[in-house]
Short mmCIF file of C-alpha atoms in Angstrom, two decimals:
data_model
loop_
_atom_site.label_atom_id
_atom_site.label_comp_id
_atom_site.label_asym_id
_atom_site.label_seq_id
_atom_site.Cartn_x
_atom_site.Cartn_y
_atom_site.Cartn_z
CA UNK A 1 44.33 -21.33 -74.34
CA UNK A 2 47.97 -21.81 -75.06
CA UNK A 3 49.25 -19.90 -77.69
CA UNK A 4 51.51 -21.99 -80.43
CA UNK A 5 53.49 -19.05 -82.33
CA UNK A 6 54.87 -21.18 -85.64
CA UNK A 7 56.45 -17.57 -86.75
CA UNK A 8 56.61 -14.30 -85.08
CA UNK A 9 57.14 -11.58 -87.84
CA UNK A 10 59.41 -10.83 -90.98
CA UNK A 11 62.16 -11.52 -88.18
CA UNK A 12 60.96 -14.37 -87.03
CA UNK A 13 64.30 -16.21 -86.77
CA UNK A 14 64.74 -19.19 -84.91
CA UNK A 15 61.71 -20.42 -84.16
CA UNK A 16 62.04 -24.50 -83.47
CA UNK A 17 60.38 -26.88 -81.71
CA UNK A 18 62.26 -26.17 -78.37
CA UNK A 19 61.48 -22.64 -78.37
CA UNK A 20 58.24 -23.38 -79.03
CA UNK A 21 57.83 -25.56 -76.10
CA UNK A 22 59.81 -23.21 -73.57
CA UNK A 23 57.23 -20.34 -74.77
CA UNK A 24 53.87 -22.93 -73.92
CA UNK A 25 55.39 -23.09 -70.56
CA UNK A 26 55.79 -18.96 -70.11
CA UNK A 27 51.71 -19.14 -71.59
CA UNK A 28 50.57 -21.74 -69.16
CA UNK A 29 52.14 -19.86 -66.32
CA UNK A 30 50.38 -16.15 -67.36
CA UNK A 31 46.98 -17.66 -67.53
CA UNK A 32 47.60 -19.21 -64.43
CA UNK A 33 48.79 -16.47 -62.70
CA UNK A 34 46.16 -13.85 -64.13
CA UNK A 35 43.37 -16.51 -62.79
CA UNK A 36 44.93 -16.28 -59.04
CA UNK A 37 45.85 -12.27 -59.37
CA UNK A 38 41.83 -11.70 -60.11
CA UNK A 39 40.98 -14.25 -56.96
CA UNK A 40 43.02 -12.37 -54.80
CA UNK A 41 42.00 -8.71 -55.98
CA UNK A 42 38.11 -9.71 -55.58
CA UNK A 43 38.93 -11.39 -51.97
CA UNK A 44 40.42 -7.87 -51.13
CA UNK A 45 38.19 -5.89 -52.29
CA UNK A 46 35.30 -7.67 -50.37
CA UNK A 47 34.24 -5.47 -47.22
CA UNK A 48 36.38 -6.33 -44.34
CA UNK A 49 39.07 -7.15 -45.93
CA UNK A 50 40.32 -3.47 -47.23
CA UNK A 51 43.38 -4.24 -44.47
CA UNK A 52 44.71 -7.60 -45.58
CA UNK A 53 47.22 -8.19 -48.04
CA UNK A 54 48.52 -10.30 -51.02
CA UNK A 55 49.57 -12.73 -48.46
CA UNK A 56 45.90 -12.99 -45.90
CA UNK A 57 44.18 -13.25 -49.59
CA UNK A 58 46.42 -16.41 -50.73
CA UNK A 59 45.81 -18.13 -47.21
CA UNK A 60 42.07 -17.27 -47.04
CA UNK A 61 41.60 -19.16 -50.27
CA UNK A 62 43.94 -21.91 -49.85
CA UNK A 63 45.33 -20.57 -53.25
CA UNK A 64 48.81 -21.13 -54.57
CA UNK A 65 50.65 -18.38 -56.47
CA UNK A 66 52.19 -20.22 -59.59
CA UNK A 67 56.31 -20.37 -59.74
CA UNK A 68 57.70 -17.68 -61.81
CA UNK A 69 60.89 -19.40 -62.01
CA UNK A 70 60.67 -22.01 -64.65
CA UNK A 71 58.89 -19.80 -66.94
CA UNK A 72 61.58 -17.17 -66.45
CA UNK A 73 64.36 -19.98 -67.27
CA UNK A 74 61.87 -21.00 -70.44
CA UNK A 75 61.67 -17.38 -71.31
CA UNK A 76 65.88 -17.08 -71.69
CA UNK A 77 65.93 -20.37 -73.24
CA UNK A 78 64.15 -18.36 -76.14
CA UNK A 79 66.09 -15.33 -75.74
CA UNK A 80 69.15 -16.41 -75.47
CA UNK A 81 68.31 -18.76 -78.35
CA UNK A 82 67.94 -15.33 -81.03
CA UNK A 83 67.87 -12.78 -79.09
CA UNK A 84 66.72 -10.10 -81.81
CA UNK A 85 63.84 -12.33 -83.59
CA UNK A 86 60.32 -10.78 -82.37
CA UNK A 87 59.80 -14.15 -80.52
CA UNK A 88 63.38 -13.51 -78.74
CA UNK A 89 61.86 -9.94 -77.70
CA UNK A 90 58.51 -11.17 -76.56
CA UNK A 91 60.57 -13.72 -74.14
CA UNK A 92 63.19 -10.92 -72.69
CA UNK A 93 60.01 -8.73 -72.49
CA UNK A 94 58.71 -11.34 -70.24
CA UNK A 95 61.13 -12.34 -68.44
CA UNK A 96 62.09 -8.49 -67.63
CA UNK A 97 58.55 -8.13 -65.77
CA UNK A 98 58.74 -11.52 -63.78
CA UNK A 99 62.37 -10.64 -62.12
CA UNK A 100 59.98 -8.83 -59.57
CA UNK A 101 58.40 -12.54 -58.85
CA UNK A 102 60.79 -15.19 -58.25
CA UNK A 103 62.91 -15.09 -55.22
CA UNK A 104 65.48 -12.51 -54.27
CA UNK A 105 68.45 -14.96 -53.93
CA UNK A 106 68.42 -16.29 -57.45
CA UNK A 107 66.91 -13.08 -58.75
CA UNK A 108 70.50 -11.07 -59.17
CA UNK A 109 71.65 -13.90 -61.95
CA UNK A 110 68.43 -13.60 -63.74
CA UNK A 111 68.58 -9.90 -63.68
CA UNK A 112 72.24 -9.86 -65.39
CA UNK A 113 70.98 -12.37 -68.07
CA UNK A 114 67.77 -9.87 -68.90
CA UNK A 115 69.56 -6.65 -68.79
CA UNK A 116 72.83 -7.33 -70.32
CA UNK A 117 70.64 -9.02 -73.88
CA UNK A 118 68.67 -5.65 -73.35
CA UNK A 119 72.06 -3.64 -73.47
CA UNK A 120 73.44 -5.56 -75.84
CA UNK A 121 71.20 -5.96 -78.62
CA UNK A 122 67.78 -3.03 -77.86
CA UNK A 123 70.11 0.31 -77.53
CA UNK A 124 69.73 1.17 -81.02
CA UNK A 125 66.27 -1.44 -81.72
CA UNK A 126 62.56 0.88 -81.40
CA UNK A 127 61.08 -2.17 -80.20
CA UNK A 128 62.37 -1.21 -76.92
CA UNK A 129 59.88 1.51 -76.22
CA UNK A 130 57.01 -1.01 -74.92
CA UNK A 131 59.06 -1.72 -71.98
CA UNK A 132 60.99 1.83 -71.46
CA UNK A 133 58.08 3.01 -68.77
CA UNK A 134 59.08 -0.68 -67.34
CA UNK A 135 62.59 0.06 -67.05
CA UNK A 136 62.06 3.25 -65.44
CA UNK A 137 59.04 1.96 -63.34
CA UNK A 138 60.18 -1.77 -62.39
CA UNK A 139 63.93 -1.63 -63.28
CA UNK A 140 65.38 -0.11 -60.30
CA UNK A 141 68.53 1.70 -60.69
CA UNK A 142 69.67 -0.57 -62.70
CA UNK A 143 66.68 0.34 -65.17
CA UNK A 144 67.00 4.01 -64.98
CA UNK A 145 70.70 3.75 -65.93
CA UNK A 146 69.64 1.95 -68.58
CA UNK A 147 67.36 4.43 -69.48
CA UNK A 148 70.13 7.25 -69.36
CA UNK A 149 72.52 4.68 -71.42
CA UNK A 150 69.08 5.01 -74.49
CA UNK A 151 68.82 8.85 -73.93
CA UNK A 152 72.93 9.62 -74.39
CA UNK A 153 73.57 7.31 -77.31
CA UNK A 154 70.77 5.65 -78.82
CA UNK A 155 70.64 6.13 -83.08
CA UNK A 156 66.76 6.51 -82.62
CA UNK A 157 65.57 9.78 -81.89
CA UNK A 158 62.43 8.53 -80.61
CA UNK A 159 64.02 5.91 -78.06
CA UNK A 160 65.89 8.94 -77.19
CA UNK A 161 62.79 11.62 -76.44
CA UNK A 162 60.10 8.69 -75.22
CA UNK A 163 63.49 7.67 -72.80
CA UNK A 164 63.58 11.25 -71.47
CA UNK A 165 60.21 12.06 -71.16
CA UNK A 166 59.32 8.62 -69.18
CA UNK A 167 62.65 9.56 -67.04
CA UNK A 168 61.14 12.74 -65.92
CA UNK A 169 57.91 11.67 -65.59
CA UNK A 170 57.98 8.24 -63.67
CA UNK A 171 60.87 9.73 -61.45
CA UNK A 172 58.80 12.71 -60.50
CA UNK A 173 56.94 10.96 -57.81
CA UNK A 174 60.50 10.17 -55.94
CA UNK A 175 61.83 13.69 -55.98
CA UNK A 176 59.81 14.58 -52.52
CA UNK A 177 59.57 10.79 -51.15
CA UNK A 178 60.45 11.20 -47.18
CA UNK A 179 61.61 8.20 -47.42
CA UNK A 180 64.60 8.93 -49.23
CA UNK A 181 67.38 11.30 -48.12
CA UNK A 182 67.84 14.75 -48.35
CA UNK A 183 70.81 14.33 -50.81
CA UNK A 184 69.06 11.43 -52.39
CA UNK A 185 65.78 13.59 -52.61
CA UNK A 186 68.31 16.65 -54.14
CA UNK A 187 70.15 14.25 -56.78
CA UNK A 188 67.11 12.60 -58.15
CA UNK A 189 65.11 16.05 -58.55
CA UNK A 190 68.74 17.06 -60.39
CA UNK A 191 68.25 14.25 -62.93
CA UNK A 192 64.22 14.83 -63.14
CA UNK A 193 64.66 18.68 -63.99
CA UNK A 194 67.60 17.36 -66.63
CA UNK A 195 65.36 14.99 -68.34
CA UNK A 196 62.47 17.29 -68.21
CA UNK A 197 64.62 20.59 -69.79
CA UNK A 198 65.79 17.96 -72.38
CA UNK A 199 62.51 16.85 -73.69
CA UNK A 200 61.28 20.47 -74.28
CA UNK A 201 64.51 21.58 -75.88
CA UNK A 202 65.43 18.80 -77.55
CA UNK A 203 62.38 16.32 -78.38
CA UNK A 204 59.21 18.85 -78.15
CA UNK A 205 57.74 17.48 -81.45
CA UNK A 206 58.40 13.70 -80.42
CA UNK A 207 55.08 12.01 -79.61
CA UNK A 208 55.92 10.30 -76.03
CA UNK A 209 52.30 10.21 -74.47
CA UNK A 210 49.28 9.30 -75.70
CA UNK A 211 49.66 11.14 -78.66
CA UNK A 212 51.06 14.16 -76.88
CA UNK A 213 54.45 15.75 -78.32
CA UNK A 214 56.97 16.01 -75.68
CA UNK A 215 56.70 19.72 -75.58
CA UNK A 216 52.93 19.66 -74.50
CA UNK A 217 53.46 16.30 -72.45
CA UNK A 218 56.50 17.29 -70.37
CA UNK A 219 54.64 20.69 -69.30
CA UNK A 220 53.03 18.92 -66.05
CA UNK A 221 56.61 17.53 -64.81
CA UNK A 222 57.62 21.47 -64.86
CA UNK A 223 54.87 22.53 -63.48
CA UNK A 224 55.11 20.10 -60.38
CA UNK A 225 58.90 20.60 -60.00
CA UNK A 226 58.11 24.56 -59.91
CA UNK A 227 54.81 24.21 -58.25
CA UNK A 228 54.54 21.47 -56.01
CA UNK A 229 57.70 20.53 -54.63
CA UNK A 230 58.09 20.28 -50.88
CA UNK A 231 58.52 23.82 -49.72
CA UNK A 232 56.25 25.31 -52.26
CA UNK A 233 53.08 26.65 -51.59
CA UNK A 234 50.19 24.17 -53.51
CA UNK A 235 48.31 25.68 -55.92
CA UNK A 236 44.62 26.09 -55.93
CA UNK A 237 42.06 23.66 -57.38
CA UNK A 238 38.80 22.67 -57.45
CA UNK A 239 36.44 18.98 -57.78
CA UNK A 240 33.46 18.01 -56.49
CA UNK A 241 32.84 16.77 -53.15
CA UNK A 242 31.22 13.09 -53.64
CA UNK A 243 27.67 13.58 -52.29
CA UNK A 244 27.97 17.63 -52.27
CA UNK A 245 28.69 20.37 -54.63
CA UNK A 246 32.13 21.91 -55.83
CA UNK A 247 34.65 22.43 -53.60
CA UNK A 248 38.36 24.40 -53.66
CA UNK A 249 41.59 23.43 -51.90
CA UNK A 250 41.75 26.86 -50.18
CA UNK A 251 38.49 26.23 -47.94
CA UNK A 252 40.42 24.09 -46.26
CA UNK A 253 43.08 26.24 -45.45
CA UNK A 254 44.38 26.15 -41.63
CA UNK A 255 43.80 22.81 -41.71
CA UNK A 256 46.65 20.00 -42.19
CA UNK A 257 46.01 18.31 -45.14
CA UNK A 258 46.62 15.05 -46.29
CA UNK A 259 45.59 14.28 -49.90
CA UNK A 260 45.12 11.13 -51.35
CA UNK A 261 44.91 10.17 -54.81
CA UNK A 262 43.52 7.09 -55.19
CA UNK A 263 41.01 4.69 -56.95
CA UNK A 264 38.42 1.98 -55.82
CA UNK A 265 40.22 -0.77 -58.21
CA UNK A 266 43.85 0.11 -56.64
CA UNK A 267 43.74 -3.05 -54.03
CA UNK A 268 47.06 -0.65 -52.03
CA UNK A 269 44.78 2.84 -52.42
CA UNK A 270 42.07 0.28 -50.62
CA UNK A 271 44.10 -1.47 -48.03
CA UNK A 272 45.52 2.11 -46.50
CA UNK A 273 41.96 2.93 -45.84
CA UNK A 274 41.89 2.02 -42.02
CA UNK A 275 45.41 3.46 -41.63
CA UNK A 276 43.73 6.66 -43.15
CA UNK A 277 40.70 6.50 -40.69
CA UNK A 278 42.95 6.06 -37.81
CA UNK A 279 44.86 9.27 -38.69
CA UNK A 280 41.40 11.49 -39.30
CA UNK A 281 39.46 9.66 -36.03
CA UNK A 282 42.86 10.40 -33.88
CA UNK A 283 44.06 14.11 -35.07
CA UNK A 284 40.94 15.22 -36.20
CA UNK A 285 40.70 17.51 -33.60
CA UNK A 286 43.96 19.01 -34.01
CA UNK A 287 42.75 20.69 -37.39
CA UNK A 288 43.76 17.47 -39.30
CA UNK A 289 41.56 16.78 -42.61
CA UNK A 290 41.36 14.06 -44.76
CA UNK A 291 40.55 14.76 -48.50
CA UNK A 292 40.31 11.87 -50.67
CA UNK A 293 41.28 12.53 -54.15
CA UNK A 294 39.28 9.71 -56.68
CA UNK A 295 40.21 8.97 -60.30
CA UNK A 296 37.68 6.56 -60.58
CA UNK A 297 35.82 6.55 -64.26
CA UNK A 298 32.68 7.78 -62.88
CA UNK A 299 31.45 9.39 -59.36
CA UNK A 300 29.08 6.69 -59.74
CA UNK A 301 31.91 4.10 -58.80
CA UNK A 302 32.98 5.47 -56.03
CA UNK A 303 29.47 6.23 -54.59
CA UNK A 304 28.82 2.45 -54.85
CA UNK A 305 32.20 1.67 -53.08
CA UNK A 306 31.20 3.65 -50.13
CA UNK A 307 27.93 2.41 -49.55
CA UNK A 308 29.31 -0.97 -49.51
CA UNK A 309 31.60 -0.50 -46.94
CA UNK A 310 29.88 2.64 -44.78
CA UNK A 311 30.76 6.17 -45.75
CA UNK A 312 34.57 7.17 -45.46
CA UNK A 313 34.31 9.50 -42.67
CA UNK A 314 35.84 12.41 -44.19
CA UNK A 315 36.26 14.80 -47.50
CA UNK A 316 35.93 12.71 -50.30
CA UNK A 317 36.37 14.38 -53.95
CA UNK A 318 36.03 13.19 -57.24
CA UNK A 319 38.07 14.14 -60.46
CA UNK A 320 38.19 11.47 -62.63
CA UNK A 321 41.61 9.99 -64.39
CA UNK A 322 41.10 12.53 -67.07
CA UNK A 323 40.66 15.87 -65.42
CA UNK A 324 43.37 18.80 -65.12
CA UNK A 325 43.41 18.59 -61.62
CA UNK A 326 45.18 14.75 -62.04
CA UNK A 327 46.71 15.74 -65.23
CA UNK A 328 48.69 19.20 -64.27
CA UNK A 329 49.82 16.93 -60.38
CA UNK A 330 50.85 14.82 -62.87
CA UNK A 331 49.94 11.91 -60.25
CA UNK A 332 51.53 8.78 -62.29
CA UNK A 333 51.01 6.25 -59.28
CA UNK A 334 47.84 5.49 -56.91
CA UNK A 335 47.99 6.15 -54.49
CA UNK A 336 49.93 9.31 -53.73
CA UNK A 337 50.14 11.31 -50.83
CA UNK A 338 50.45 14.51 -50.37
CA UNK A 339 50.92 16.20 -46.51
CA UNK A 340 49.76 20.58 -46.62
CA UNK A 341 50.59 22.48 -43.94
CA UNK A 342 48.01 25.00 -42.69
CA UNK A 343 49.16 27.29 -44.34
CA UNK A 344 49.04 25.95 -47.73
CA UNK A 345 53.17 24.41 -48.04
CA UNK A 346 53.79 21.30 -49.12
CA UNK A 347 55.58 19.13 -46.41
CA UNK A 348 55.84 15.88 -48.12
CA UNK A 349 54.89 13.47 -50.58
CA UNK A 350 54.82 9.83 -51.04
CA UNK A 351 53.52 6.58 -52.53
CA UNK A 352 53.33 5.17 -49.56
CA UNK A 353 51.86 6.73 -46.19
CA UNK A 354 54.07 5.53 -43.40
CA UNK A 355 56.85 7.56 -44.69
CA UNK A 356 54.80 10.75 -43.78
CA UNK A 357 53.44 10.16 -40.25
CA UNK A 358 56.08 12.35 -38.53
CA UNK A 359 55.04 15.25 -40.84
CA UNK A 360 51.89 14.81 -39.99
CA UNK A 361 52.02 14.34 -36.44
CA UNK A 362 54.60 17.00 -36.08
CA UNK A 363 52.55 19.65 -38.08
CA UNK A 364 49.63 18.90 -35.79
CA UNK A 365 51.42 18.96 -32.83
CA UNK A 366 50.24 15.52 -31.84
CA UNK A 367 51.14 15.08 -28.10
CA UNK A 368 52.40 11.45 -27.09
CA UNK A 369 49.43 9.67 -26.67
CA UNK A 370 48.08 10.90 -30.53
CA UNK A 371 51.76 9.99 -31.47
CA UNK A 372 51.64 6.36 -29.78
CA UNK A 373 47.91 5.84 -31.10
CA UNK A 374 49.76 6.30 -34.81
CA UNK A 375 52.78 4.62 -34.46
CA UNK A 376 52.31 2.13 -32.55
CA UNK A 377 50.14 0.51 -34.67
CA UNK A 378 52.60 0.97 -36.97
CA UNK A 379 55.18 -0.73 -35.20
CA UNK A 380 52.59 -3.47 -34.10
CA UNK A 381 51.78 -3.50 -38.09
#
């Protein structure tokens, strides 16, 4: 269904027949791509195809992935038309989230357009907090400055807390990412701790999170930086072992450790699975273990999800996306890794795994033929 929008709002503003037109062509493009994002999410999800990716899934089924571009170009037609009318937001809004989908050498132009009406005109506008996770998340640095830019000088106080807050906590999963630099690892946990410190000062009574004040919300992000940083030793916790009864992290201790957080409708969490079962069926006798961490809504979920594709063939919890376990982590992204050492320190964390192998393998002390068994599929990969 394509949806005509006659007025959007008391602001409504300009709202003519061409921007009506350029804003059918941004609907007929969403349905179109949410029809071939749920083909290729079922085709991956299938059994035997937890390895394959976007791009296997799109040749399988002969499918198509629609053109972002024209309704990117429709979408600044509008914006750039009234830029401030709730219509003008709805476009930028758009057109924000689709820079990640239409190709990188045209992308930089597009990106100027979006970010300098966002700079411009949103600073000081509370309308801007349904895309502030999106800056932080999708923006690059070019969204977390942004996000600094609301936090220093923004009129709103709630632009300014929900920015700080959604700093902390988005950026928390980068501050221990092997795949960064040391001194890129050190400057981003620098801003992090900032951002946190500020939102319990400054913005404690500000509801950022599901109806959380900042004070209460932000706890978590201290906890981590204090608690689980690389170098730390991890703190205990419990969940059930899927098929088994309750379980603690410290049974497993003299044991490298990988955790994984993950879920059976996160199509990545699904298509690291084999990469996972490569590490465990290689190391596992170098006092390597595997525990899976789910979120899932319901044990029940996950129990189906293995006996459609064999059970995973090592520790498998469950927790649930509201338990304290997930909640103190504060695990934002799925999936996350985290790499133990046997003796309970935290050697690294990630979203992705490849970033960790040389943790792992050097904690173990994999010998060359474990090492080339890893990475040489990885190189092959």
């Amino acid at each position: 269904m394509i949806i005509v929008l006659a007025a959007c709002g008391s602001n409504s503003g300009e709202t003519g027949p061409d921007r009506i037109n350029a804003w059918q062509t941004v609907e007929r493009y969403k349905i179109d791509q949410r029809i071939a994002t749920q083909r290729v999410s079922q085709w991956i999800r299938e059994p035997g195809n937890e390895a394959k990716d976007w791009e296997d899934a799109t040749i399988a089924l002969g499918l198509e992935m629609p053109d972002a571009l024209p309704a990117v170009d429709a979408a600044l037609t509008i914006a750039n038309a009234n830029p401030v009318d709730d219509l003008g937001f709805m476009a930028l809004r758009f057109a924000f989230y689709e820079l990640r989908n239409i190709d990188q050498a045209v992308r930089s132009n597009y990106e100027d357009a979006v970010f300098e009406l966002l700079e411009t005109h949103y600073i000081h506008d509370l309308r801007l907090d349904r895309i502030l996770l999106g800056l932080i998340r999708f923006g690059g640095d070019r969204g977390v400055d942004l996000v600094d830019e609301v936090v220093a000088r923004s009129n709103q106080r709630q632009l300014r807390g929900r920015g700080a807050y959604w700093s902390a906590s988005e950026r928390l999963k980068d501050v221990d990412d092997l795949s960064k630099s040391a001194d890129e690892r050190a400057q981003i946990r620098a801003e992090v701790m900032h951002m946190a410190e500020l939102v319990a000062s400054e913005y404690g009574d500000v509801t950022v999170f599901r109806g959380q004040p900042g004070g209460e919300a932000i706890q978590p992000v201290l906890y981590v930086l204090d608690n689980l940083a690389v170098g730390r030793t991890i703190p205990e916790a419990h969940a059930q072992r899927i098929g088994g009864d309750q379980e603690s992290l410290s049974q497993y201790r003299g044991n490298v450790l990988l955790l994984d957080f993950w879920a059976t409708w996160c199509v990545p969490c699904i298509a690291s699975l084999p990469d996972i079962e490569r590490l465990s069926e290689t190391l596992g006798d170098l006092d390597f273990q595997v525990i899976t961490i789910s979120v899932d809504e319901s044990v029940e979920l996950v129990e189906e999800f293995m006996e459609s594709r064999a059970d995973l063939p090592y520790v498998n919890w469950f927790v649930g996306p509201e338990s304290k376990l997930y909640n103190d982590w504060s695990i934002q992204g799925l999936p996350t890794y985290i790499v133990v050492d046997r003796d309970g320190t935290v050697l690294g964390k990630s979203i992705e795994l490849e970033p960790l192998y040389m943790v792992i393998l050097e904690s173990t002390g994999a010998d060359l033929e474990e090492r080339s068994a890893i990475l040489g599929e990885v190189a092959s990969g």
